């Protein structure tokens, strides 16, 4: 249905640029208007890709955590905290599986990723050696490349 | 706002008559505190007074919170700096609890000069001006670190012991800021683990600016730095911290540290000016900490933006800077 979200965003940008901002004289408001345009450029370039971006991260997080949980399950004599972490990872992965699906709302995906990130961070902090962090690091670097690309459009260079 | 300001100033100067405020206007620039410019005039004992002022006020939501900054601290540091060669605005009045101005605020001198438009010296400026500003930038830093903080009555800042305590305190402070963060970043988790494993020891405690870079000074066309600004994160610590912060790739402009000179030259000049050896390992540590600190600041701003406690658009946009900082950390720590 038109106008769609992109149409509206372009319309808002045009109206602000041609009607609203030229009337501003306050220096702080003028500075804000430049940031608003930058934010609108970012949103315009990314709004319809946000769900896909989140889904990709979700897939990667689940893979790296499943691998870590499997490794922890295979280790004998694990300390109590490692057992606790492994169990929480497995619980979360089960929840993610239940909630997964093409129609999963964006905010559910985003919140799911936040939980998975917390577990990955805990895993990284608890790892006793480089070897155990290899999978997590590979994921983190790949995710970072994606995030760098994500913010490149209309990039704010401070 | 003007009424509140007038009431506050009347309270601060009971003997002032015909007190008037002109041109009160919020100024652009700065992400952490609100900055308002105004002129105040009054009569006292038959004399007329006129001051150009900057009001710095805590915002409702920001990139830094109470543990990392407060107006009373900044006010006392500015007062202390008045008797040093370090150029800084004069501190005039303080509303430490925000009783008069809604939120904690300080009023200081409006110093002449222009700021750089960002955290790096502009690429388009003349090489001569860049060289002059660069030289002053280093000289002032050496003067700051030479300042006798005990004689200046700055012990209230809490002096750490020599050794690893200065580094540990800063790691604690910024890790805590990160722990209150918006979202977790496993690269920052690894970074804070690395920082804790690699705390460097210092043999000297100095007054540290905490945000020493382009964007935080005013300069004029003759190449004079008229004032160093933004003392809100000043503390007692390892002088290498300011060098590490100024060396961060994040502030590079045209490959120059804070847009002024190559990193190696910055360190060499500092050695010459201060007469103290630069410990590159410690500088590197503080560069790493600087990236983590800046990421914590950006995440704090992004959280304030997303939770709606700030209307400053820059706070939201700062969240988009985090991947660049993480990329620098991956390079530095070879993750």
Coordinates of C-alpha atoms in Angstrom, one line a residue:
Chain A
X1 CA 0.0 0.0 0.0
X2 CA 1.3 3.4 -0.9
X3 CA 2.4 5.7 0.6
X4 CA 4.6 3.1 2.3
X5 CA 7.1 3.6 5.2
X6 CA 9.8 4.7 2.8
X7 CA 7.5 7.2 1.1
X8 CA 6.6 8.7 4.4
X9 CA 10.1 9.0 5.6
X10 CA 11.1 10.7 2.3
X11 CA 8.1 13.0 2.7
X12 CA 9.0 13.9 6.3
X13 CA 12.6 14.6 5.3
X14 CA 11.5 16.9 2.4
X15 CA 9.0 18.7 4.6
X16 CA 11.6 19.3 7.3
X17 CA 14.3 20.4 4.8
X18 CA 12.1 22.7 2.8
X19 CA 9.5 24.0 5.2
X20 CA 10.5 23.6 8.8
X21 CA 14.3 23.9 9.1
X22 CA 14.7 27.1 7.0
X23 CA 12.6 28.9 9.6
X24 CA 15.0 28.0 12.4
X25 CA 17.4 30.6 13.8
X26 CA 18.3 29.1 17.2
X27 CA 21.8 27.6 16.9
X28 CA 21.1 24.5 19.0
X29 CA 17.9 23.8 17.0
X30 CA 19.9 24.2 13.8
X31 CA 22.5 21.7 15.0
X32 CA 19.7 19.2 16.0
X33 CA 18.2 19.6 12.5
X34 CA 21.5 18.4 10.9
X35 CA 21.4 15.3 13.2
X36 CA 17.8 14.7 12.4
X37 CA 18.6 14.6 8.7
X38 CA 21.5 12.2 9.3
X39 CA 19.2 9.9 11.4
X40 CA 16.5 10.0 8.6
X41 CA 19.1 9.0 6.0
X42 CA 20.1 6.1 8.2
X43 CA 16.5 5.0 8.8
X44 CA 15.6 5.4 5.1
X45 CA 18.4 3.2 4.1
X46 CA 17.8 0.5 6.7
X47 CA 14.1 0.3 7.8
X48 CA 13.2 -2.6 5.5
X49 CA 16.3 -4.5 6.2
X50 CA 16.2 -4.3 10.0
X51 CA 14.4 -7.6 10.5
X52 CA 16.7 -9.5 8.1
X53 CA 19.7 -8.0 9.9
X54 CA 18.4 -9.2 13.3
X55 CA 17.5 -12.6 11.9
X56 CA 21.0 -13.1 10.6
X57 CA 22.5 -12.2 14.0
X58 CA 20.1 -14.5 15.7
X59 CA 21.1 -17.4 13.4
X60 CA 24.8 -16.7 14.1
X61 CA 24.4 -16.4 17.9
X62 CA 22.4 -19.6 18.1
X63 CA 25.0 -21.5 16.0
X64 CA 27.9 -20.4 18.1
X65 CA 26.1 -21.0 21.4
X66 CA 24.9 -24.4 20.3
X67 CA 28.5 -25.3 19.5
X68 CA 29.6 -24.0 22.9
X69 CA 26.9 -25.9 24.8
X70 CA 27.8 -29.1 22.9
X71 CA 31.5 -28.6 23.8
X72 CA 30.6 -28.0 27.5
X73 CA 28.4 -31.1 27.5
X74 CA 31.3 -33.2 26.3
X75 CA 33.6 -32.1 29.0
X76 CA 33.9 -34.2 32.1
X77 CA 34.1 -32.7 35.6
X78 CA 32.8 -29.3 34.7
X79 CA 32.8 -26.7 37.5
X80 CA 29.3 -25.8 38.8
X81 CA 29.2 -22.4 37.2
X82 CA 30.1 -23.9 33.7
X83 CA 27.3 -26.4 34.2
X84 CA 24.9 -23.6 35.1
X85 CA 25.9 -21.6 32.0
X86 CA 25.6 -24.6 29.7
X87 CA 22.1 -25.2 31.1
X88 CA 21.0 -21.6 30.6
X89 CA 22.3 -21.6 27.1
X90 CA 20.4 -24.8 26.3
X91 CA 17.2 -23.3 27.9
X92 CA 17.5 -20.2 25.8
X93 CA 18.2 -22.1 22.6
X94 CA 15.0 -24.1 23.2
X95 CA 13.0 -20.9 23.7
X96 CA 14.5 -19.4 20.6
X97 CA 13.4 -22.5 18.6
X98 CA 9.9 -22.2 19.9
X99 CA 9.7 -18.5 19.0
X100 CA 11.4 -18.9 15.7
X101 CA 9.5 -18.5 12.4
X102 CA 9.2 -16.2 9.4
X103 CA 6.5 -14.1 11.1
X104 CA 8.5 -13.5 14.4
X105 CA 8.1 -9.8 15.2
X106 CA 11.2 -7.6 15.0
X107 CA 11.1 -6.7 18.7
X108 CA 10.9 -10.3 19.8
X109 CA 14.0 -11.1 17.6
X110 CA 15.8 -8.1 19.0
X111 CA 15.1 -9.1 22.6
X112 CA 16.0 -12.7 21.8
X113 CA 19.3 -11.5 20.4
X114 CA 19.9 -9.4 23.6
X115 CA 19.5 -12.6 25.7
X116 CA 21.8 -14.6 23.4
X117 CA 24.4 -11.8 23.5
X118 CA 24.4 -11.9 27.3
X119 CA 25.1 -15.6 27.3
X120 CA 27.8 -15.2 24.7
X121 CA 29.4 -12.4 26.8
X122 CA 29.3 -14.7 29.8
X123 CA 30.9 -17.5 27.8
X124 CA 33.7 -15.2 26.7
X125 CA 34.3 -14.0 30.2
X126 CA 34.3 -17.6 31.6
X127 CA 36.6 -19.2 29.0
X128 CA 39.8 -20.3 30.4
X129 CA 41.8 -20.1 27.2
X130 CA 42.1 -18.8 23.7
X131 CA 41.0 -22.1 22.2
X132 CA 37.6 -22.0 23.9
X133 CA 36.9 -18.5 22.6
X134 CA 37.8 -19.3 19.0
X135 CA 34.2 -19.9 17.8
X136 CA 32.9 -16.9 19.7
X137 CA 35.6 -14.6 18.3
X138 CA 35.0 -15.7 14.8
X139 CA 31.3 -14.9 15.2
X140 CA 32.0 -11.6 16.9
X141 CA 34.3 -10.5 14.1
X142 CA 31.7 -11.5 11.5
X143 CA 29.0 -9.7 13.4
X144 CA 31.2 -6.6 13.7
X145 CA 31.7 -6.5 9.9
X146 CA 28.0 -6.6 9.5
X147 CA 27.5 -3.8 12.1
X148 CA 30.2 -1.7 10.4
X149 CA 28.4 -2.1 7.1
X150 CA 25.0 -1.3 8.8
X151 CA 26.2 2.1 10.1
X152 CA 28.1 3.0 6.9
X153 CA 25.1 4.6 5.2
X154 CA 25.0 8.3 6.1
X155 CA 27.8 7.5 8.5
X156 CA 28.3 10.1 11.2
X157 CA 32.0 11.0 11.3
X158 CA 32.4 12.9 14.5
Chain B
X1 CA 15.0 29.6 32.4
X2 CA 15.9 33.2 32.4
X3 CA 13.8 33.9 35.5
X4 CA 15.4 31.0 37.3
X5 CA 18.9 32.2 36.3
X6 CA 18.1 35.7 37.5
X7 CA 16.8 34.4 40.9
X8 CA 20.0 32.3 41.3
X9 CA 22.3 35.1 40.5
X10 CA 20.5 37.4 42.9
X11 CA 20.9 34.8 45.6
X12 CA 24.6 34.5 44.8
X13 CA 25.1 38.3 44.8
X14 CA 22.8 39.8 47.4
X15 CA 24.5 43.2 47.1
X16 CA 24.0 43.4 43.3
X17 CA 21.5 45.9 42.0
X18 CA 19.8 46.3 38.6
X19 CA 20.9 42.8 37.7
X20 CA 20.0 42.0 34.0
X21 CA 20.5 39.0 31.8
X22 CA 20.8 39.3 28.0
X23 CA 21.1 36.9 25.1
X24 CA 20.4 33.7 26.9
X25 CA 20.7 31.0 24.3
X26 CA 21.5 27.3 24.2
X27 CA 24.7 26.6 22.3
X28 CA 25.4 23.8 19.9
X29 CA 28.2 21.3 20.4
X30 CA 29.0 19.1 23.3
X31 CA 27.2 15.8 24.0
X32 CA 27.4 15.5 27.8
X33 CA 26.1 18.8 29.3
X34 CA 23.8 21.5 28.2
X35 CA 25.6 24.7 27.4
X36 CA 24.0 28.1 27.5
X37 CA 25.6 31.5 26.7
X38 CA 24.4 34.8 28.3
X39 CA 25.6 38.2 29.4
X40 CA 24.9 39.4 32.9
X41 CA 25.3 43.0 34.1
X42 CA 24.8 44.5 37.6
X43 CA 25.8 47.4 39.8
X44 CA 27.5 47.0 43.1
X45 CA 29.0 49.6 45.4
X46 CA 28.5 52.2 42.7
X47 CA 30.4 50.2 40.1
X48 CA 29.1 48.5 37.0
X49 CA 29.9 45.0 36.2
X50 CA 29.4 43.0 33.0
X51 CA 30.3 39.3 32.4
X52 CA 30.0 37.0 29.4
X53 CA 29.1 33.6 30.7
X54 CA 28.5 30.0 29.9
X55 CA 26.1 28.0 32.0
X56 CA 26.8 24.3 32.0
X57 CA 23.9 22.3 33.2
X58 CA 23.3 18.6 33.7
X59 CA 20.9 17.3 31.1
X60 CA 18.0 14.9 31.9
X61 CA 19.8 12.1 30.1
X62 CA 23.3 12.0 28.7
X63 CA 26.4 10.1 27.7
X64 CA 27.8 10.2 31.2
X65 CA 26.2 9.7 34.6
X66 CA 26.8 10.7 38.2
X67 CA 29.8 8.4 38.8
X68 CA 31.7 9.7 35.8
X69 CA 31.1 13.4 36.1
X70 CA 29.6 16.1 38.4
X71 CA 29.4 19.9 38.4
X72 CA 30.9 20.5 41.8
X73 CA 34.1 18.6 40.9
X74 CA 34.4 20.6 37.6
X75 CA 33.8 23.8 39.4
X76 CA 36.6 23.2 42.0
X77 CA 39.0 22.0 39.3
X78 CA 38.4 25.2 37.3
X79 CA 38.9 27.3 40.4
X80 CA 42.2 25.5 41.1
X81 CA 43.4 26.0 37.6
X82 CA 43.2 29.8 37.9
X83 CA 46.6 29.8 39.6
X84 CA 48.3 27.6 37.0
X85 CA 49.6 28.3 33.5
X86 CA 46.9 26.0 32.1
X87 CA 44.4 28.2 30.2
X88 CA 40.8 27.5 31.4
X89 CA 37.6 29.5 31.9
X90 CA 37.2 31.2 35.3
X91 CA 34.6 29.5 37.4
X92 CA 32.0 32.0 38.7
X93 CA 29.0 30.3 40.4
X94 CA 27.8 26.9 41.3
X95 CA 24.4 25.4 41.8
X96 CA 25.6 22.0 42.9
X97 CA 22.3 20.4 43.7
X98 CA 20.2 22.1 41.0
X99 CA 18.2 23.9 43.7
X100 CA 17.9 27.0 41.5
X101 CA 18.4 25.9 37.9
X102 CA 16.5 22.6 38.0
X103 CA 19.6 20.4 37.6
X104 CA 23.2 20.7 38.8
X105 CA 24.9 23.6 37.0
X106 CA 27.9 25.8 37.0
X107 CA 28.5 29.2 35.5
X108 CA 31.9 30.0 34.0
X109 CA 33.6 32.6 31.9
X110 CA 32.8 32.7 28.2
X111 CA 36.3 32.7 26.7
X112 CA 37.1 34.1 23.3
X113 CA 38.3 31.8 20.5
X114 CA 36.7 29.1 18.3
X115 CA 36.4 25.4 18.9
X116 CA 37.3 22.8 16.3
X117 CA 34.1 21.6 14.7
X118 CA 34.7 18.0 15.9
X119 CA 37.3 16.0 17.9
X120 CA 40.0 16.5 15.3
X121 CA 41.7 19.7 14.1
X122 CA 40.2 20.6 10.7
X123 CA 42.0 19.2 7.7
X124 CA 41.6 22.4 5.8
X125 CA 43.4 24.7 8.2
X126 CA 46.9 26.0 7.4
X127 CA 49.9 23.9 8.3
X128 CA 51.4 26.8 10.2
X129 CA 48.3 27.2 12.4
X130 CA 48.2 23.4 12.9
X131 CA 51.8 23.4 14.0
X132 CA 51.3 26.3 16.4
X133 CA 48.2 24.8 18.0
X134 CA 49.9 21.4 18.1
X135 CA 52.9 22.8 20.0
X136 CA 50.6 24.6 22.5
X137 CA 48.4 21.5 22.9
X138 CA 51.5 19.5 24.1
X139 CA 52.9 22.3 26.2
X140 CA 49.6 22.8 28.0
X141 CA 49.4 19.0 28.7
X142 CA 52.9 19.0 30.2
X143 CA 51.9 22.0 32.3
X144 CA 48.8 20.3 33.5
X145 CA 50.6 17.2 34.5
X146 CA 53.3 19.3 36.2
X147 CA 50.7 21.1 38.3
X148 CA 51.1 20.4 42.1
X149 CA 47.7 19.0 42.8
X150 CA 48.3 18.9 46.5
X151 CA 49.2 22.6 46.7
X152 CA 46.2 23.3 44.5
X153 CA 44.0 21.7 47.1
X154 CA 42.8 19.0 44.7
X155 CA 43.3 16.1 47.0
X156 CA 39.5 15.9 47.3
X157 CA 39.6 14.2 43.9
X158 CA 40.9 11.2 45.7
X159 CA 44.5 10.4 44.9
X160 CA 45.3 6.8 44.0
X161 CA 48.5 5.3 45.2
X162 CA 51.3 4.9 42.7
X163 CA 51.4 1.4 41.1
X164 CA 48.4 -0.1 39.3
X165 CA 45.7 1.7 41.3
X166 CA 45.2 4.6 38.8
X167 CA 44.6 2.2 36.0
X168 CA 42.4 -0.1 38.1
X169 CA 40.2 2.9 39.1
X170 CA 39.7 3.9 35.6
X171 CA 38.9 0.4 34.4
X172 CA 36.4 0.1 37.4
X173 CA 34.8 3.4 36.5
X174 CA 34.3 2.7 32.8
X175 CA 33.5 -1.0 33.2
X176 CA 30.7 0.1 35.6
X177 CA 29.4 2.5 33.0
X178 CA 29.5 -0.3 30.5
X179 CA 27.7 -2.7 32.9
X180 CA 24.8 -0.2 33.0
X181 CA 24.8 -0.3 29.3
X182 CA 22.2 -0.6 26.7
X183 CA 23.2 -3.9 25.2
X184 CA 26.0 -6.3 25.8
X185 CA 29.0 -6.4 23.4
X186 CA 31.1 -9.6 23.7
X187 CA 34.1 -7.6 22.3
X188 CA 33.9 -5.2 25.2
X189 CA 33.7 -8.1 27.6
X190 CA 37.0 -9.4 26.2
X191 CA 38.5 -6.0 26.3
X192 CA 37.7 -5.4 30.0
X193 CA 39.2 -8.9 30.8
X194 CA 42.3 -7.8 28.8
X195 CA 42.5 -4.5 30.7
X196 CA 42.3 -6.2 34.1
X197 CA 45.0 -8.7 33.1
X198 CA 47.3 -5.9 31.9
X199 CA 47.0 -3.0 34.5
X200 CA 50.2 -0.9 34.1
X201 CA 52.0 0.6 37.1
X202 CA 52.7 4.3 37.3
X203 CA 55.3 6.0 39.5
X204 CA 53.7 9.4 39.4
X205 CA 50.2 10.8 40.1
X206 CA 49.1 13.9 38.2
X207 CA 46.0 15.9 37.5
X208 CA 44.6 14.2 34.4
X209 CA 42.1 16.0 32.1
X210 CA 40.3 12.9 31.1
X211 CA 39.1 14.2 27.7
X212 CA 42.2 15.9 26.3
X213 CA 41.7 16.2 22.5
X214 CA 40.7 18.6 19.8
X215 CA 37.1 19.8 20.2
X216 CA 37.9 20.5 23.9
X217 CA 39.9 23.7 23.4
X218 CA 39.3 27.1 22.0
X219 CA 41.9 28.7 19.7
X220 CA 42.4 31.9 17.8
X221 CA 43.9 32.7 14.4
X222 CA 47.3 33.5 15.9
X223 CA 47.7 29.8 17.0
X224 CA 47.0 30.5 20.7
X225 CA 44.9 28.0 22.7
X226 CA 42.7 30.4 24.7
X227 CA 41.2 27.8 26.9
X228 CA 41.0 24.1 27.6
X229 CA 37.4 23.1 28.2
X230 CA 35.4 20.2 29.5
X231 CA 37.0 19.4 32.8
X232 CA 34.2 17.3 34.0
X233 CA 36.1 14.0 33.9
X234 CA 39.3 15.5 35.5
X235 CA 40.8 13.3 38.1
X236 CA 44.1 12.3 39.7
X237 CA 45.8 9.5 37.9
X238 CA 48.5 8.3 35.5
X239 CA 49.6 11.2 33.1
X240 CA 50.0 8.6 30.3
X241 CA 46.2 8.4 30.3
X242 CA 45.8 11.8 28.6
X243 CA 48.4 10.8 26.0
X244 CA 46.6 7.5 25.3
X245 CA 43.3 9.2 24.9
X246 CA 44.7 11.8 22.5
X247 CA 46.5 9.0 20.5
X248 CA 43.3 7.1 19.8
X249 CA 42.7 6.3 16.1
X250 CA 39.1 7.3 16.7
X251 CA 40.2 11.0 16.9
X252 CA 42.6 10.8 14.0
X253 CA 42.3 13.4 11.3
X254 CA 44.3 12.9 8.1
X255 CA 46.4 10.3 10.0
X256 CA 47.3 12.8 12.7
X257 CA 46.6 12.4 16.4
X258 CA 43.6 14.6 17.1
X259 CA 44.3 16.1 13.7
X260 CA 47.5 17.9 15.0
X261 CA 50.6 15.7 14.5
X262 CA 51.7 12.1 14.1
X263 CA 51.3 10.0 17.2
X264 CA 55.1 9.5 17.5
X265 CA 55.6 13.2 17.4
X266 CA 53.0 13.8 20.0
X267 CA 54.8 11.4 22.4
X268 CA 58.3 12.8 21.6
X269 CA 57.2 16.4 22.1
X270 CA 55.5 15.5 25.4
X271 CA 58.8 14.0 26.6
X272 CA 60.7 17.2 25.6
X273 CA 58.1 19.5 27.2
X274 CA 57.5 17.5 30.4
X275 CA 61.1 16.2 30.9
X276 CA 59.5 12.8 31.7
X277 CA 59.9 9.6 29.7
X278 CA 56.9 8.4 27.9
X279 CA 56.1 4.8 28.6
X280 CA 54.6 3.5 25.3
X281 CA 53.2 0.4 26.9
X282 CA 51.1 2.5 29.3
X283 CA 50.1 4.8 26.5
X284 CA 48.9 1.8 24.6
X285 CA 47.0 0.5 27.6
X286 CA 45.2 3.8 27.9
X287 CA 44.4 3.9 24.2
X288 CA 42.7 0.5 24.6
X289 CA 40.9 1.8 27.7
X290 CA 40.0 4.9 25.8
X291 CA 38.2 2.9 23.1
X292 CA 36.3 0.9 25.7
X293 CA 35.5 4.2 27.6
X294 CA 34.3 5.9 24.5
X295 CA 32.1 2.8 23.6
X296 CA 30.7 3.0 27.1
X297 CA 29.9 6.7 26.7
X298 CA 28.3 6.1 23.3
X299 CA 26.2 3.2 24.7
X300 CA 25.1 5.4 27.6
X301 CA 24.0 8.1 25.2
X302 CA 22.2 5.6 23.0
X303 CA 20.4 4.2 26.0
X304 CA 19.3 7.7 27.1
X305 CA 18.0 8.3 23.5
X306 CA 16.1 5.0 23.2
X307 CA 14.6 5.4 26.7
X308 CA 13.5 8.9 25.9
X309 CA 15.4 10.6 28.7
X310 CA 17.2 12.9 26.3
X311 CA 16.0 14.9 23.3
X312 CA 19.5 15.4 22.0
X313 CA 19.7 13.6 18.6
X314 CA 23.5 13.3 18.9
X315 CA 23.0 10.8 21.7
X316 CA 21.1 8.4 19.4
X317 CA 23.6 8.9 16.6
X318 CA 26.5 8.2 18.9
X319 CA 25.2 4.6 19.2
X320 CA 26.1 4.2 15.6
X321 CA 29.8 5.0 16.4
X322 CA 30.2 1.8 18.6
X323 CA 31.1 -0.6 15.7
X324 CA 34.1 1.7 14.7
X325 CA 35.4 1.6 18.3
X326 CA 35.0 -2.1 18.5
X327 CA 36.8 -2.5 15.2
X328 CA 39.8 -0.5 16.7
X329 CA 39.7 -2.8 19.7
X330 CA 39.8 -5.9 17.6
X331 CA 42.9 -4.5 15.8
X332 CA 44.6 -3.4 19.0
X333 CA 44.0 -6.7 20.9
X334 CA 44.4 -8.9 17.8
X335 CA 41.1 -10.6 18.7

